[in-house]
Coordinates of C-alpha atoms in Angstrom, one line a residue:
M1 CA -0.2 -0.3 0.1
N2 CA 2.9 2.2 1.1
K3 CA 4.8 1.4 -1.7
P4 CA 6.0 5.1 -3.7
Y5 CA 4.6 5.8 -7.3
D6 CA 8.8 6.4 -9.0
I7 CA 7.0 10.2 -10.3
I8 CA 3.4 11.6 -9.9
V9 CA 2.6 15.2 -12.4
I10 CA 0.1 17.6 -10.3
G11 CA -1.7 19.1 -12.5
A12 CA -3.0 17.6 -16.1
G13 CA -3.1 20.7 -18.0
I14 CA -0.9 21.1 -21.3
V15 CA 2.4 21.2 -19.2
G16 CA 1.9 18.6 -17.2
I17 CA 0.3 16.5 -19.8
S18 CA 3.1 17.3 -21.4
I19 CA 5.4 16.7 -18.6
A20 CA 3.8 13.3 -18.2
K21 CA 4.0 12.0 -22.1
A22 CA 7.9 13.1 -21.7
L23 CA 8.8 11.7 -18.5
Q24 CA 7.3 8.6 -19.8
Q25 CA 9.0 8.5 -23.2
T26 CA 12.0 8.0 -20.8
G27 CA 11.0 4.7 -19.5
R28 CA 9.6 6.7 -16.1
T29 CA 6.5 5.1 -14.8
V30 CA 4.0 8.5 -14.6
T31 CA 1.4 8.7 -12.7
L32 CA -0.3 12.3 -13.0
I33 CA -2.7 13.7 -10.8
D34 CA -5.7 16.4 -11.3
R35 CA -9.0 17.5 -9.4
K36 CA -10.8 17.8 -11.7
G37 CA -9.4 15.7 -15.0
V38 CA -7.7 16.9 -18.3
A39 CA -7.4 20.0 -19.6
L40 CA -10.6 21.5 -16.9
E41 CA -9.4 24.8 -16.8
A42 CA -6.7 27.0 -18.8
S43 CA -6.2 24.3 -21.2
K44 CA -9.8 23.6 -22.3
S45 CA -11.0 26.7 -24.1
N46 CA -7.8 29.0 -24.7
A47 CA -7.2 30.9 -28.6
G48 CA -5.2 28.0 -29.1
A49 CA -2.5 30.1 -31.0
F50 CA 1.7 28.6 -29.9
A51 CA 2.6 32.0 -29.9
F52 CA 6.4 31.6 -30.3
A53 CA 7.4 35.2 -32.1
D54 CA 6.4 36.3 -28.8
I55 CA 9.2 36.7 -27.6
V56 CA 8.9 39.8 -26.2
P57 CA 7.7 40.3 -22.5
L58 CA 4.6 41.8 -20.9
A59 CA 6.8 44.1 -19.3
T60 CA 8.5 46.5 -21.7
P61 CA 10.5 49.8 -19.9
G62 CA 7.9 52.5 -19.5
I63 CA 5.2 50.5 -18.8
M64 CA 4.0 51.4 -15.4
R65 CA 3.3 54.4 -16.2
Q66 CA 0.2 53.6 -17.4
A67 CA -0.9 51.8 -14.8
P68 CA -3.2 54.9 -13.0
K69 CA -5.6 54.0 -16.6
W70 CA -5.4 49.9 -15.8
L71 CA -7.4 51.0 -12.3
L72 CA -10.4 53.4 -14.8
D73 CA -10.9 51.4 -17.8
P74 CA -12.2 48.2 -16.1
L75 CA -13.4 46.9 -19.6
G76 CA -9.3 47.9 -21.3
P77 CA -6.7 45.2 -22.4
L78 CA -4.9 45.6 -19.2
S79 CA -7.1 46.5 -15.9
I80 CA -7.0 45.6 -12.4
P81 CA -11.0 45.3 -10.1
P82 CA -9.8 47.8 -7.8
A83 CA -11.6 44.9 -5.3
Y84 CA -7.9 43.8 -5.2
A85 CA -5.2 46.5 -6.0
L86 CA -4.4 46.0 -2.5
T87 CA -3.9 42.0 -3.1
I88 CA -1.4 43.2 -6.6
L89 CA 0.9 45.5 -4.7
P90 CA 3.3 43.2 -4.2
W91 CA 3.3 41.4 -7.2
M92 CA 2.7 44.7 -9.4
M93 CA 6.2 46.3 -7.5
R94 CA 8.3 43.3 -9.2
F95 CA 6.4 44.1 -11.5
W96 CA 7.9 47.2 -12.0
R97 CA 11.2 46.3 -11.4
A98 CA 10.8 43.3 -14.0
S99 CA 10.6 46.7 -16.8
W100 CA 13.7 48.1 -16.0
T101 CA 15.8 47.8 -19.3
D102 CA 18.2 45.1 -17.2
R103 CA 15.5 42.9 -16.0
Y104 CA 14.0 43.3 -20.2
E105 CA 17.1 42.8 -21.2
A106 CA 17.7 39.5 -19.9
S107 CA 14.0 38.6 -19.7
L108 CA 13.5 38.7 -23.6
Q109 CA 17.1 36.9 -24.2
T110 CA 15.5 34.5 -22.2
Q111 CA 11.7 34.3 -23.2
A112 CA 13.7 34.4 -27.4
Q113 CA 15.6 31.3 -26.4
L114 CA 12.8 29.4 -24.9
M115 CA 10.7 30.0 -27.6
T116 CA 12.4 29.1 -30.4
F117 CA 13.0 25.8 -28.2
S118 CA 9.9 25.0 -27.2
Q119 CA 9.0 25.0 -31.5
E120 CA 11.8 22.5 -31.7
A121 CA 9.6 20.1 -28.6
L122 CA 6.4 21.2 -30.6
E123 CA 7.8 19.5 -34.0
R124 CA 8.7 16.7 -31.5
Q125 CA 6.0 16.8 -29.5
V126 CA 3.1 16.3 -32.8
T127 CA 5.5 13.8 -33.8
L128 CA 5.4 11.3 -31.3
V129 CA 1.6 11.8 -30.3
N130 CA 0.9 11.9 -34.6
G131 CA -0.8 14.5 -33.7
E132 CA -0.5 16.5 -37.1
R133 CA -4.3 16.3 -37.7
F134 CA -4.7 18.8 -34.6
M135 CA -2.2 21.7 -35.8
Q136 CA -3.5 24.9 -38.4
R137 CA -0.5 25.9 -40.1
E138 CA -2.0 29.1 -41.4
G139 CA 0.4 32.1 -39.8
Q140 CA -0.7 35.0 -38.4
L141 CA -2.0 39.2 -38.6
Q142 CA -0.6 42.0 -36.9
L143 CA -3.5 44.5 -37.7
Y144 CA -2.4 48.5 -36.8
E145 CA -5.2 51.1 -37.3
G146 CA -2.9 53.5 -39.5
L147 CA 0.7 54.3 -39.4
K148 CA 1.2 56.3 -36.3
Q149 CA 0.1 52.4 -34.8
F150 CA 2.4 50.7 -37.9
N151 CA 5.5 53.1 -37.1
A152 CA 5.5 52.5 -33.1
S153 CA 5.5 48.8 -33.6
Q154 CA 8.5 48.8 -35.0
A155 CA 10.7 48.7 -32.4
V156 CA 9.5 44.7 -31.8
W157 CA 9.7 44.0 -35.6
K158 CA 12.7 44.8 -35.3
T159 CA 14.0 42.2 -32.0
R160 CA 11.8 40.1 -34.1
S161 CA 14.3 40.1 -36.8
E162 CA 17.5 40.2 -34.6
H163 CA 16.1 37.0 -33.0
G164 CA 15.6 35.4 -36.8
I165 CA 11.1 35.4 -36.8
D166 CA 10.3 35.4 -40.1
F167 CA 7.3 37.7 -41.6
Q168 CA 6.5 40.1 -43.3
L169 CA 5.2 44.0 -43.1
L170 CA 2.2 45.3 -45.2
H171 CA 2.1 48.4 -46.0
C172 CA -1.9 48.7 -47.2
A173 CA -5.3 47.1 -47.0
A174 CA -4.5 45.8 -50.2
S175 CA -2.2 43.3 -49.2
I176 CA -4.1 42.5 -45.8
A177 CA -7.0 41.8 -48.0
E178 CA -4.7 39.7 -49.3
I179 CA -4.6 37.1 -46.4
Q180 CA -8.1 38.1 -44.7
P181 CA -10.7 39.0 -46.5
G182 CA -13.6 41.2 -44.7
L183 CA -11.3 43.5 -42.2
D184 CA -12.6 47.2 -41.8
A185 CA -10.4 49.8 -43.7
R186 CA -9.3 51.3 -40.5
F187 CA -6.3 48.2 -40.9
T188 CA -4.3 50.1 -43.5
H189 CA -0.9 48.1 -41.3
A190 CA -0.4 44.8 -40.6
G191 CA 2.8 42.7 -40.4
Y192 CA 2.1 38.7 -41.1
T193 CA 4.2 36.2 -39.6
P194 CA 3.7 32.9 -42.4
K195 CA 5.1 30.3 -40.2
W196 CA 2.9 31.2 -36.5
L197 CA 0.7 27.5 -35.7
N198 CA -2.7 27.4 -34.0
T199 CA -3.8 23.8 -32.6
C200 CA -7.4 23.4 -34.1
D201 CA -8.5 22.5 -30.3
P202 CA -6.5 23.0 -27.3
E203 CA -8.9 20.9 -25.2
Q204 CA -8.7 18.7 -27.8
W205 CA -4.7 19.2 -28.3
A206 CA -4.1 17.3 -24.3
H207 CA -7.2 15.0 -24.8
H208 CA -4.6 13.5 -27.8
I209 CA -1.6 13.8 -25.5
A210 CA -3.3 12.5 -22.6
D211 CA -5.1 9.5 -24.3
H212 CA -1.3 8.5 -26.5
F213 CA -0.2 8.6 -22.1
M214 CA -2.8 6.5 -20.3
A215 CA -2.4 3.9 -23.8
S216 CA 1.0 4.0 -23.5
G217 CA 0.5 2.7 -19.4
G218 CA 0.5 5.5 -18.0
A219 CA -2.5 6.4 -14.8
L220 CA -5.0 9.0 -14.6
K221 CA -5.7 9.9 -10.8
L222 CA -8.7 12.4 -9.7
A223 CA -7.3 14.2 -6.5
N224 CA -6.8 17.5 -4.4
I225 CA -3.8 17.7 -3.3
E226 CA -3.3 20.1 -0.2
A227 CA 0.2 20.1 0.4
I228 CA 4.2 18.2 -0.4
F229 CA 6.5 16.6 2.7
E230 CA 9.6 16.4 2.0
H231 CA 11.0 12.6 3.4
P232 CA 14.1 11.4 2.8
D233 CA 13.9 8.4 0.7
Y234 CA 10.4 9.9 -0.7
V235 CA 8.2 12.6 -0.9
S236 CA 4.2 12.7 -0.2
L237 CA 1.1 14.2 -1.1
A238 CA -1.4 15.0 1.4
T239 CA -5.3 14.7 0.1
Q240 CA -8.5 14.2 1.8
D241 CA -8.4 10.8 1.4
G242 CA -4.7 10.2 2.6
E243 CA -1.0 9.6 1.7
L244 CA 0.1 9.5 -2.1
R245 CA 4.0 8.6 -2.0
A246 CA 6.6 9.0 -4.8
K247 CA 10.1 9.2 -6.0
Q248 CA 9.8 12.3 -6.9
V249 CA 6.8 15.0 -7.9
V250 CA 6.3 17.3 -10.0
V251 CA 4.1 20.7 -9.6
A252 CA 2.4 21.7 -13.1
S253 CA -0.9 23.2 -11.6
G254 CA -1.2 26.5 -13.3
A255 CA -2.9 29.0 -11.7
W256 CA -2.8 27.4 -8.0
S257 CA 0.7 25.7 -7.4
H258 CA 1.7 28.9 -5.6
K259 CA -0.7 27.1 -3.3
L260 CA 1.6 23.6 -2.9
T261 CA 5.3 25.8 -3.2
K262 CA 3.9 27.2 0.5
T263 CA 3.5 23.9 2.2
L264 CA 7.8 23.7 1.1
G265 CA 8.7 26.8 2.5
D266 CA 8.6 28.6 -1.1
H267 CA 6.6 31.8 -1.5
I268 CA 6.7 32.0 -4.8
P269 CA 4.8 35.7 -6.4
L270 CA 2.7 33.6 -8.4
E271 CA -0.6 36.0 -9.4
T272 CA -3.3 35.5 -12.0
E273 CA -3.7 37.0 -15.3
R274 CA -7.8 35.6 -15.9
G275 CA -8.7 35.8 -20.0
Y276 CA -11.4 36.0 -21.5
N277 CA -13.7 34.6 -25.0
T278 CA -16.8 33.6 -26.6
T279 CA -16.9 31.3 -29.2
L280 CA -19.2 31.7 -32.1
P281 CA -20.4 28.7 -34.1
A282 CA -18.9 27.6 -37.2
G283 CA -20.1 30.0 -40.3
A284 CA -19.4 32.7 -38.7
F285 CA -16.7 34.6 -40.0
D286 CA -14.2 33.4 -42.8
L287 CA -11.4 33.6 -41.4
K288 CA -8.2 32.5 -43.1
T289 CA -5.2 33.1 -40.4
H290 CA -4.7 34.0 -37.0
L291 CA -5.7 37.8 -36.3
T292 CA -4.0 40.0 -32.7
F293 CA -5.8 42.8 -32.4
G294 CA -2.8 44.1 -30.4
A295 CA -3.6 48.0 -29.6
H296 CA -7.0 46.0 -28.1
G297 CA -5.2 43.6 -26.9
F298 CA -7.8 40.4 -28.1
V299 CA -7.5 37.6 -30.7
V300 CA -9.5 36.0 -33.4
T301 CA -8.7 32.4 -34.3
K302 CA -10.4 29.1 -35.9
I303 CA -11.2 26.8 -33.2
A304 CA -12.7 23.2 -34.4
G305 CA -14.9 24.6 -36.7
G306 CA -15.8 27.9 -35.8
I307 CA -14.6 30.8 -34.0
R308 CA -13.1 32.6 -31.2
V309 CA -12.7 36.0 -30.2
G310 CA -11.0 36.1 -27.0
G311 CA -7.6 37.8 -25.0
A312 CA -7.2 40.6 -22.5
V313 CA -5.5 41.0 -19.2
E314 CA -7.9 40.9 -16.0
L315 CA -5.2 40.5 -12.6
G316 CA -7.6 39.6 -10.2
G317 CA -6.2 36.3 -8.5
L318 CA -8.1 33.2 -8.0
N319 CA -10.9 34.6 -6.0
L320 CA -13.7 37.1 -8.1
A321 CA -16.3 36.4 -9.6
P322 CA -16.2 37.0 -13.5
N323 CA -16.7 40.1 -14.9
Y324 CA -18.2 38.6 -18.4
A325 CA -18.6 42.5 -20.2
R326 CA -15.3 42.4 -20.7
A327 CA -15.7 39.0 -23.5
Q328 CA -18.6 41.2 -24.4
M329 CA -16.7 44.0 -25.0
L330 CA -13.7 41.9 -27.3
L331 CA -16.8 40.2 -29.1
D332 CA -18.5 44.0 -29.8
K333 CA -14.9 45.5 -31.0
A334 CA -14.9 42.2 -33.5
A335 CA -17.6 42.9 -34.8
Q336 CA -16.5 46.9 -35.7
F337 CA -13.6 45.4 -37.3
L338 CA -14.7 42.4 -38.8
P339 CA -18.2 43.9 -40.5
T340 CA -19.3 40.3 -41.9
L341 CA -18.4 38.4 -38.1
N342 CA -22.3 37.1 -37.2
T343 CA -21.9 37.4 -32.7
Q344 CA -25.2 35.4 -32.3
N345 CA -25.3 32.1 -30.1
G346 CA -21.6 33.0 -28.4
E347 CA -20.3 30.7 -25.5
Q348 CA -18.6 33.1 -22.9
W349 CA -15.3 31.6 -20.9
M350 CA -13.5 32.7 -18.2
G351 CA -9.6 31.1 -18.1
F352 CA -7.0 31.1 -15.2
R353 CA -3.6 31.8 -15.8
P354 CA -0.8 31.4 -14.5
S355 CA 1.9 35.1 -14.2
M356 CA 4.9 35.9 -13.2
P357 CA 5.9 39.7 -12.7
D358 CA 8.7 39.2 -15.1
S359 CA 6.9 37.3 -17.7
L360 CA 9.0 34.0 -17.4
P361 CA 7.8 30.3 -15.8
V362 CA 9.1 29.0 -13.1
I363 CA 11.1 25.6 -13.8
G364 CA 13.7 24.2 -11.3
S365 CA 13.6 22.2 -7.9
A366 CA 12.5 23.5 -4.6
S367 CA 14.4 24.6 -2.3
K368 CA 14.4 22.9 0.2
A369 CA 13.3 19.7 -1.6
P370 CA 15.5 18.3 -4.0
N371 CA 12.5 15.8 -5.3
V372 CA 10.0 18.1 -6.3
F373 CA 10.2 19.9 -9.5
Y374 CA 8.2 23.2 -10.1
A375 CA 6.8 23.9 -13.7
F376 CA 4.4 26.5 -13.8
G377 CA 4.4 30.4 -14.8
H378 CA 4.0 30.5 -18.0
G379 CA 1.1 33.4 -18.5
H380 CA -1.0 33.3 -21.6
L381 CA 2.1 31.5 -23.2
G382 CA 1.2 27.7 -22.0
L383 CA 0.1 25.6 -24.7
T384 CA 2.7 28.5 -26.3
Q385 CA 5.6 26.4 -23.8
A386 CA 4.5 23.3 -22.5
A387 CA 7.0 20.9 -24.8
G388 CA 9.7 22.8 -24.0
T389 CA 8.9 22.9 -20.5
A390 CA 8.8 18.9 -20.5
E391 CA 11.6 19.0 -22.0
L392 CA 13.5 20.4 -19.5
V393 CA 12.0 19.0 -16.5
T394 CA 12.2 15.8 -17.4
A395 CA 15.8 16.0 -17.6
L396 CA 15.5 18.3 -14.4
A397 CA 13.7 14.9 -13.2
N398 CA 16.1 12.2 -14.3
G399 CA 19.5 13.6 -13.6
T400 CA 20.2 14.9 -17.0
E401 CA 21.4 18.1 -18.1
T402 CA 18.9 20.5 -19.9
A403 CA 19.1 21.7 -23.2
I404 CA 19.0 25.0 -22.5
S405 CA 19.7 26.8 -19.3
I406 CA 17.1 27.4 -17.0
D407 CA 18.9 29.8 -14.4
A408 CA 16.8 32.3 -15.0
F409 CA 13.4 30.8 -14.5
S410 CA 15.0 29.0 -10.6
P411 CA 11.8 29.2 -7.9
N412 CA 14.1 31.8 -6.1
R413 CA 15.3 34.2 -8.3
F414 CA 12.2 36.4 -6.6

């Protein structure tokens, strides 16, 4: 009864599932544990984008000058509910420090390296699980309303160019329409990234990897892990139904991960980006490529034959009631930007994205428990970086060298 499991992965979102499969591929006997089941939180209904081109951290130099507007505009692209403002203040101070030029440049370089590695890892994962049918390789348009907005974006495109990201800049509505017809005439400029890809459905993609994992001998258990304890020969997990033991444990519980790290003495500044979207049924719009409306903080993507309109960031924690007016606001804007969009019969959703102040995930060992590994804090890039994170954590658990340095992802960096 008390024989330890080989390795337990806590969290059956896309990051946890990817780690479980990668560990299994190296011969490990893996048990995946989640309190609800596979892909029932942030991995269920996100935008489905593998955003490898988005290498610029959220905390950019000068961004804190916009903070007063966030508090005053509850429907803005980045907002803080007044009821949560005091709670998030310590995190915001770290976010401000991360926006200083030295920290920003370091985070940018690290993020770019992780993106390149994760893109390569995704292709390995797709091959491993025979998952090409879940991929949509249709590129992305980042859209701008006029020359002033387009010119303001040039520093970001220059940075992408320096990191080898393939793109084409478009300077008229006619060029944009060749890729995506039906946009409002206000969008006069764009950047097109042809190698951008999406999954046809993030929930289905996560389930496909989980099914592959279980068909290959993996196990899935439903349990609510309340605490983790390190022992000389094993790690114990406290649940309402008793104790579970394992030789090693991976914490990949998304926005809830810091609740478990605290039980090991690691107080990690993890916050929650609450993302909203609306999924419209098939036929709502003839979408040819992923659309990003950066100035408005949302995207339009093709999901399971329908259309998903969503994005924006609300830093509001885990407990406040959802503000679905944000989802409606994004849908209303999309209807202006895509005049033929049919906005009827949409389904609204809100998900919790686990966010660190410097936009980098936490990947590494617990400070006082060398057999516990952390893998969370990817913000809105969990789907994007899941395969790369899985390979890094697998190397950690197996005691081999990681393919890229993970120093910048240290749980103790703050």
